[in-house]
């Protein structure tokens, strides 16, 4: 694994620098260009083939979009305690029809590390990990429209990732090639428009009711099923992170970097101001105290995590994530189920 279990803030920062340095070196290799050509070539089979010059121009732009965040983007690390919260928020997200402002992300470009990966199941039923996410703000020169371009990266050495096992088996007879796939592999690439309504996801399947033999996710790990979610997993995780890291639910700490790691970052010309996003210790939510109470709960019950829509001072809509919590008076019996008993005055 790239990150050590129970790592410290300094350990997160040191590992983030090492991983980003290796990814910068990877994007300078011939394999990076070859992989991108194969990756996007397989995704353009249903579209008219562009001219060679046009395809080369597209690949050059995509290579910059996928490479630059590793070097210049703002680095973040999600502490393991936050992983389940980010994953639950991503699985419940539907941005269809919404218009995102340009400042929804904390920076125009960034890289997010997930020491505890989030897994996702594709439309084919195969499971893959999301060990890192990069994003970059881009503009289409022809239309003038701006987008958040988001890439999902799998940890090539994740021992629990079925896709990593398949990938290593495919190149087992090419040790020279296997050494170049280090440490992350591009597995997903999508866009979210800025200032324009988000279109419905075009690739959602029409389920025929037949049983499907889906690949199981690793035990105890959160898996987003893309056959039922309204958004691609990497885009949903990125947006969930953007919103939650700015909420009181999370605390963002600057990770100290030792002198040796700082020197490596300077030599590689990469940003080294890593921030670690952790779960803030919060007190239980209290009942509203303003005005005359019209009811009180006789039991405690679990409130599922959900997105709440709000309006800012300028009249613009935005979302916050309400994490799962237990509601009701202290000492009351905990109700297991969906029904809630309310005593009205």
Short mmCIF file of C-alpha atoms in Angstrom, two decimals:
data_model
loop_
_atom_site.label_atom_id
_atom_site.label_comp_id
_atom_site.label_asym_id
_atom_site.label_seq_id
_atom_site.Cartn_x
_atom_site.Cartn_y
_atom_site.Cartn_z
CA UNK A 1 0.00 0.00 0.00
CA UNK A 2 1.18 3.55 -0.66
CA UNK A 3 0.02 4.99 2.67
CA UNK A 4 0.76 3.34 6.00
CA UNK A 5 -2.10 2.41 8.36
CA UNK A 6 -2.58 4.90 11.18
CA UNK A 7 -0.22 7.34 9.53
CA UNK A 8 0.60 10.73 11.05
CA UNK A 9 0.11 14.12 9.41
CA UNK A 10 3.83 14.24 8.64
CA UNK A 11 3.61 10.73 7.19
CA UNK A 12 0.71 11.73 4.93
CA UNK A 13 2.64 14.76 3.68
CA UNK A 14 5.84 12.79 3.05
CA UNK A 15 3.99 10.02 1.18
CA UNK A 16 1.99 12.53 -0.87
CA UNK A 17 5.22 14.18 -2.04
CA UNK A 18 6.78 10.83 -2.97
CA UNK A 19 3.68 9.68 -4.88
CA UNK A 20 3.31 12.93 -6.76
CA UNK A 21 6.98 12.92 -7.70
CA UNK A 22 6.62 9.43 -9.13
CA UNK A 23 3.47 10.42 -11.05
CA UNK A 24 5.25 13.44 -12.53
CA UNK A 25 8.03 11.11 -13.72
CA UNK A 26 5.44 8.69 -15.12
CA UNK A 27 3.80 11.40 -17.23
CA UNK A 28 7.16 12.16 -18.79
CA UNK A 29 7.55 8.56 -19.98
CA UNK A 30 6.49 7.25 -23.42
CA UNK A 31 4.14 4.81 -21.69
CA UNK A 32 1.94 7.68 -20.46
CA UNK A 33 1.21 8.83 -24.01
CA UNK A 34 0.66 5.26 -25.21
CA UNK A 35 -1.70 4.51 -22.34
CA UNK A 36 -3.74 7.67 -22.95
CA UNK A 37 -4.04 6.82 -26.64
CA UNK A 38 -5.30 3.33 -25.82
CA UNK A 39 -7.52 4.60 -22.98
CA UNK A 40 -9.33 7.22 -25.05
CA UNK A 41 -9.21 5.22 -28.27
CA UNK A 42 -11.36 2.52 -26.69
CA UNK A 43 -13.84 5.19 -25.56
CA UNK A 44 -14.23 6.75 -29.00
CA UNK A 45 -15.32 3.58 -30.79
CA UNK A 46 -18.92 4.80 -31.00
CA UNK A 47 -17.94 8.22 -32.37
CA UNK A 48 -16.68 9.21 -35.82
CA UNK A 49 -12.92 8.82 -35.87
CA UNK A 50 -11.20 12.21 -35.86
CA UNK A 51 -8.40 13.01 -38.24
CA UNK A 52 -4.93 12.00 -37.03
CA UNK A 53 -3.91 15.62 -36.52
CA UNK A 54 -7.08 16.31 -34.55
CA UNK A 55 -6.63 13.19 -32.44
CA UNK A 56 -3.04 14.16 -31.66
CA UNK A 57 -4.22 17.61 -30.55
CA UNK A 58 -6.85 16.07 -28.30
CA UNK A 59 -4.35 13.68 -26.73
CA UNK A 60 -1.89 16.52 -26.11
CA UNK A 61 -4.56 18.50 -24.30
CA UNK A 62 -5.71 15.48 -22.28
CA UNK A 63 -2.15 14.62 -21.32
CA UNK A 64 -1.72 18.13 -19.89
CA UNK A 65 -5.07 17.91 -18.07
CA UNK A 66 -4.18 14.60 -16.46
CA UNK A 67 -0.54 15.45 -15.72
CA UNK A 68 -0.59 19.05 -14.47
CA UNK A 69 -2.62 18.48 -11.26
CA UNK A 70 0.02 16.02 -10.03
CA UNK A 71 2.65 18.74 -10.25
CA UNK A 72 0.86 22.04 -9.76
CA UNK A 73 -2.47 21.11 -8.17
CA UNK A 74 -3.38 21.67 -4.56
CA UNK A 75 -2.78 18.37 -2.70
CA UNK A 76 -5.26 16.85 -0.23
CA UNK A 77 -5.38 13.61 1.72
CA UNK A 78 -8.64 12.14 3.02
CA UNK A 79 -8.12 10.63 6.48
CA UNK A 80 -9.63 7.12 6.67
CA UNK A 81 -12.30 8.24 9.15
CA UNK A 82 -13.71 10.57 6.47
CA UNK A 83 -13.78 7.98 3.69
CA UNK A 84 -17.17 6.47 4.52
CA UNK A 85 -18.74 9.93 4.82
CA UNK A 86 -17.39 11.05 1.43
CA UNK A 87 -18.48 7.76 -0.16
CA UNK A 88 -22.00 7.92 1.29
CA UNK A 89 -22.41 11.52 0.12
CA UNK A 90 -21.14 10.61 -3.37
CA UNK A 91 -23.51 7.64 -3.68
CA UNK A 92 -26.50 9.86 -2.78
CA UNK A 93 -25.55 12.70 -5.13
CA UNK A 94 -27.58 13.81 -8.15
CA UNK A 95 -26.56 17.11 -9.79
CA UNK A 96 -28.81 16.72 -12.83
CA UNK A 97 -30.08 20.13 -13.92
CA UNK A 98 -28.03 22.09 -11.39
CA UNK A 99 -25.70 24.93 -12.32
CA UNK A 100 -22.34 24.83 -10.53
CA UNK A 101 -20.41 28.04 -9.87
CA UNK A 102 -16.75 28.39 -10.72
CA UNK A 103 -15.75 28.50 -7.05
CA UNK A 104 -17.32 25.18 -6.02
CA UNK A 105 -13.87 23.57 -5.93
CA UNK A 106 -11.22 24.79 -3.46
CA UNK A 107 -8.73 25.40 -6.28
CA UNK A 108 -8.60 25.42 -10.09
CA UNK A 109 -6.60 22.20 -9.98
CA UNK A 110 -5.88 19.61 -7.35
CA UNK A 111 -5.12 16.04 -6.43
CA UNK A 112 -7.00 14.11 -3.77
CA UNK A 113 -5.45 11.01 -2.17
CA UNK A 114 -7.61 8.33 -0.58
CA UNK A 115 -5.38 6.13 1.63
CA UNK A 116 -8.47 3.98 2.13
CA UNK A 117 -9.81 3.66 -1.43
CA UNK A 118 -13.45 3.94 -2.45
CA UNK A 119 -14.51 1.23 -4.88
CA UNK A 120 -17.01 1.48 -7.71
CA UNK A 121 -18.81 -1.05 -9.87
CA UNK A 122 -18.95 -0.22 -13.59
CA UNK A 123 -21.82 -0.91 -15.97
CA UNK A 124 -20.15 -4.18 -16.92
CA UNK A 125 -20.24 -5.31 -13.28
CA UNK A 126 -16.47 -5.09 -12.73
CA UNK A 127 -15.16 -3.49 -9.55
CA UNK A 128 -12.27 -1.03 -9.45
CA UNK A 129 -10.77 1.22 -6.82
CA UNK A 130 -10.49 5.00 -6.64
CA UNK A 131 -7.20 5.64 -4.87
CA UNK A 132 -6.76 9.21 -6.09
CA UNK A 133 -8.72 11.87 -7.96
CA UNK A 134 -7.38 14.83 -9.92
CA UNK A 135 -9.34 17.79 -11.20
CA UNK A 136 -8.61 20.75 -13.44
CA UNK A 137 -10.64 23.70 -14.66
CA UNK A 138 -10.65 23.73 -18.45
CA UNK A 139 -12.26 25.83 -21.18
CA UNK A 140 -13.35 24.71 -24.64
CA UNK A 141 -11.74 27.20 -27.02
CA UNK A 142 -14.44 26.72 -29.64
CA UNK A 143 -17.58 26.96 -27.51
CA UNK A 144 -16.12 29.04 -24.68
CA UNK A 145 -17.74 26.71 -22.11
CA UNK A 146 -15.84 25.84 -18.96
CA UNK A 147 -15.71 22.45 -17.24
CA UNK A 148 -14.31 20.67 -14.26
CA UNK A 149 -12.34 17.82 -15.81
CA UNK A 150 -12.09 15.00 -13.30
CA UNK A 151 -9.90 11.89 -13.51
CA UNK A 152 -10.11 8.80 -11.33
CA UNK A 153 -6.92 6.87 -10.56
CA UNK A 154 -6.58 3.34 -9.17
CA UNK A 155 -3.76 2.28 -6.88
CA UNK A 156 -1.76 -0.11 -9.05
CA UNK A 157 -0.55 -2.02 -5.97
CA UNK A 158 -3.87 -2.28 -4.11
CA UNK A 159 -4.02 -5.95 -3.03
CA UNK A 160 -7.82 -5.78 -2.56
CA UNK A 161 -8.68 -4.26 -5.94
CA UNK A 162 -9.99 -6.88 -8.44
CA UNK A 163 -9.11 -4.57 -11.34
CA UNK A 164 -5.52 -4.26 -10.12
CA UNK A 165 -5.26 -8.04 -9.94
CA UNK A 166 -6.50 -8.32 -13.54
CA UNK A 167 -4.17 -5.56 -14.69
CA UNK A 168 -1.11 -7.14 -13.10
CA UNK A 169 -2.00 -10.51 -14.64
CA UNK A 170 -2.23 -8.94 -18.10
CA UNK A 171 1.31 -7.56 -17.92
CA UNK A 172 2.87 -10.34 -15.85
CA UNK A 173 5.06 -11.37 -18.78
CA UNK A 174 6.26 -7.78 -19.26
CA UNK A 175 8.17 -6.86 -16.08
CA UNK A 176 9.68 -3.84 -17.83
CA UNK A 177 6.18 -2.55 -18.55
CA UNK A 178 4.86 -3.41 -15.09
CA UNK A 179 7.53 -1.26 -13.45
CA UNK A 180 6.32 1.79 -15.38
CA UNK A 181 2.73 1.50 -14.04
CA UNK A 182 3.58 3.05 -10.72
CA UNK A 183 1.89 4.11 -8.52
CA UNK A 184 -1.53 5.07 -10.00
CA UNK A 185 -3.34 4.09 -13.20
CA UNK A 186 -5.94 6.24 -14.95
CA UNK A 187 -9.28 4.40 -14.89
CA UNK A 188 -11.94 7.11 -15.28
CA UNK A 189 -12.29 10.50 -16.96
CA UNK A 190 -15.33 12.76 -16.99
CA UNK A 191 -16.45 16.40 -16.98
CA UNK A 192 -18.86 18.59 -15.00
CA UNK A 193 -19.96 21.85 -16.68
CA UNK A 194 -19.44 25.22 -14.98
CA UNK A 195 -22.22 27.78 -15.32
CA UNK A 196 -24.39 25.40 -17.35
CA UNK A 197 -27.02 22.85 -16.23
CA UNK A 198 -25.58 19.41 -15.58
CA UNK A 199 -26.92 16.99 -18.19
CA UNK A 200 -28.41 13.63 -17.19
CA UNK A 201 -25.96 10.80 -17.29
CA UNK A 202 -26.15 9.38 -20.83
CA UNK A 203 -24.79 5.90 -20.14
CA UNK A 204 -27.21 4.64 -17.51
CA UNK A 205 -28.31 1.12 -18.52
CA UNK A 206 -31.85 -0.09 -18.93
CA UNK A 207 -32.06 -3.01 -16.52
CA UNK A 208 -33.95 -5.93 -18.00
CA UNK A 209 -34.74 -7.63 -14.72
CA UNK A 210 -32.41 -10.55 -15.36
CA UNK A 211 -29.97 -11.61 -12.70
CA UNK A 212 -26.44 -10.33 -13.22
CA UNK A 213 -23.31 -11.86 -11.74
CA UNK A 214 -21.72 -8.67 -10.47
CA UNK A 215 -18.14 -8.80 -9.22
CA UNK A 216 -18.10 -8.50 -5.41
CA UNK A 217 -16.37 -5.58 -3.74
CA UNK A 218 -13.67 -6.19 -1.12
CA UNK A 219 -15.11 -7.00 2.30
CA UNK A 220 -15.71 -4.02 4.52
CA UNK A 221 -15.08 -1.45 1.77
CA UNK A 222 -17.57 1.08 0.44
CA UNK A 223 -18.55 0.45 -3.18
CA UNK A 224 -20.52 2.87 -5.37
CA UNK A 225 -22.68 1.02 -7.88
CA UNK A 226 -22.64 3.03 -11.11
CA UNK A 227 -25.56 1.01 -12.50
CA UNK A 228 -27.89 2.82 -10.10
CA UNK A 229 -26.25 6.18 -9.32
CA UNK A 230 -27.04 9.38 -11.18
CA UNK A 231 -23.36 10.34 -11.56
CA UNK A 232 -20.06 8.75 -12.42
CA UNK A 233 -18.28 7.70 -9.25
CA UNK A 234 -15.12 9.81 -9.60
CA UNK A 235 -17.13 13.00 -10.34
CA UNK A 236 -19.48 12.33 -7.42
CA UNK A 237 -16.58 11.71 -5.02
CA UNK A 238 -14.83 14.89 -6.18
CA UNK A 239 -17.93 17.06 -5.68
CA UNK A 240 -18.70 15.45 -2.31
CA UNK A 241 -15.16 16.20 -1.19
CA UNK A 242 -15.33 19.81 -2.43
CA UNK A 243 -18.47 20.51 -0.44
CA UNK A 244 -17.72 18.55 2.73
CA UNK A 245 -14.17 19.85 3.21
CA UNK A 246 -15.65 23.36 3.47
CA UNK A 247 -18.25 22.35 6.09
CA UNK A 248 -17.90 22.32 9.90
CA UNK A 249 -18.25 18.53 9.62
CA UNK A 250 -14.61 18.40 8.49
CA UNK A 251 -11.40 19.94 9.69
CA UNK A 252 -8.55 20.64 7.25
CA UNK A 253 -5.06 20.52 8.75
CA UNK A 254 -1.82 21.55 7.10
CA UNK A 255 0.53 18.58 7.22
CA UNK A 256 4.13 19.36 8.27
CA UNK A 257 6.83 18.24 5.87
CA UNK A 258 10.31 17.18 6.92
CA UNK A 259 13.36 18.75 5.34
CA UNK A 260 14.27 15.78 3.13
CA UNK A 261 10.78 15.51 1.64
CA UNK A 262 10.63 19.27 1.13
CA UNK A 263 13.89 19.15 -0.81
CA UNK A 264 12.55 16.35 -3.01
CA UNK A 265 9.43 18.40 -3.72
CA UNK A 266 11.49 21.47 -4.65
CA UNK A 267 13.72 19.42 -6.97
CA UNK A 268 10.63 17.97 -8.67
CA UNK A 269 8.99 21.44 -8.83
CA UNK A 270 5.76 20.23 -7.25
CA UNK A 271 3.51 21.84 -4.65
CA UNK A 272 4.14 20.46 -1.20
CA UNK A 273 1.54 22.23 0.96
CA UNK A 274 -0.43 19.03 1.62
CA UNK A 275 -3.66 19.32 3.59
CA UNK A 276 -5.27 16.43 5.46
CA UNK A 277 -9.08 16.41 5.71
CA UNK A 278 -10.27 14.80 8.94
CA UNK A 279 -13.57 14.27 10.71
CA UNK A 280 -14.23 17.01 13.23
CA UNK A 281 -15.42 15.88 16.65
CA UNK A 282 -18.92 17.28 16.96
CA UNK A 283 -21.58 17.21 19.66
CA UNK A 284 -24.95 15.59 18.92
CA UNK A 285 -27.46 17.76 17.09
CA UNK A 286 -29.88 19.41 19.49
CA UNK A 287 -33.55 20.04 18.93
CA UNK A 288 -34.54 23.58 17.81
CA UNK A 289 -34.92 25.86 20.84
CA UNK A 290 -36.42 28.93 19.18
CA UNK A 291 -40.13 29.50 19.70
CA UNK A 292 -42.68 27.31 21.39
CA UNK A 293 -42.06 23.58 20.89
CA UNK A 294 -44.96 21.83 19.15
CA UNK A 295 -43.74 18.30 19.72
CA UNK A 296 -40.98 16.25 21.23
CA UNK A 297 -39.64 12.82 20.41
CA UNK A 298 -40.19 9.91 22.76
CA UNK A 299 -37.46 7.77 21.18
CA UNK A 300 -34.10 8.11 19.51
CA UNK A 301 -33.78 7.17 15.85
CA UNK A 302 -31.18 7.16 13.11
CA UNK A 303 -31.34 9.90 10.49
CA UNK A 304 -29.74 8.82 7.25
CA UNK A 305 -27.10 10.97 5.61
CA UNK A 306 -28.56 13.28 2.97
CA UNK A 307 -27.85 16.40 0.93
CA UNK A 308 -29.63 19.59 2.03
CA UNK A 309 -30.27 22.40 -0.46
CA UNK A 310 -29.70 25.95 0.78
CA UNK A 311 -29.59 29.48 -0.65
CA UNK A 312 -26.63 31.79 -0.05
CA UNK A 313 -26.76 35.56 0.54
CA UNK A 314 -26.68 36.23 -3.20
CA UNK A 315 -29.69 34.02 -3.81
CA UNK A 316 -27.64 31.23 -5.36
CA UNK A 317 -28.38 27.60 -4.45
CA UNK A 318 -25.80 25.32 -2.91
CA UNK A 319 -25.68 22.02 -1.01
CA UNK A 320 -24.37 20.79 2.30
CA UNK A 321 -24.06 17.18 3.43
CA UNK A 322 -25.93 16.22 6.60
CA UNK A 323 -24.10 13.23 7.99
CA UNK A 324 -25.98 10.27 9.47
CA UNK A 325 -26.74 10.88 13.12
CA UNK A 326 -28.98 9.82 15.99
CA UNK A 327 -31.81 12.20 16.81
CA UNK A 328 -33.90 12.34 19.96
CA UNK A 329 -33.51 12.94 23.69
CA UNK A 330 -30.64 11.38 25.60
CA UNK A 331 -31.60 8.22 27.41
CA UNK A 332 -34.66 7.50 25.25
CA UNK A 333 -34.94 4.03 23.68
CA UNK A 334 -33.24 3.66 20.29
CA UNK A 335 -35.78 2.75 17.62
CA UNK A 336 -34.60 0.28 14.98
CA UNK A 337 -36.57 0.86 11.80
CA UNK A 338 -38.15 3.63 9.75
CA UNK A 339 -41.10 4.55 12.01
CA UNK A 340 -40.77 7.39 14.47
CA UNK A 341 -43.12 7.99 17.40
CA UNK A 342 -43.96 11.65 18.00
CA UNK A 343 -45.87 13.01 21.00
CA UNK A 344 -47.78 16.14 19.97
CA UNK A 345 -48.89 18.74 22.49
#
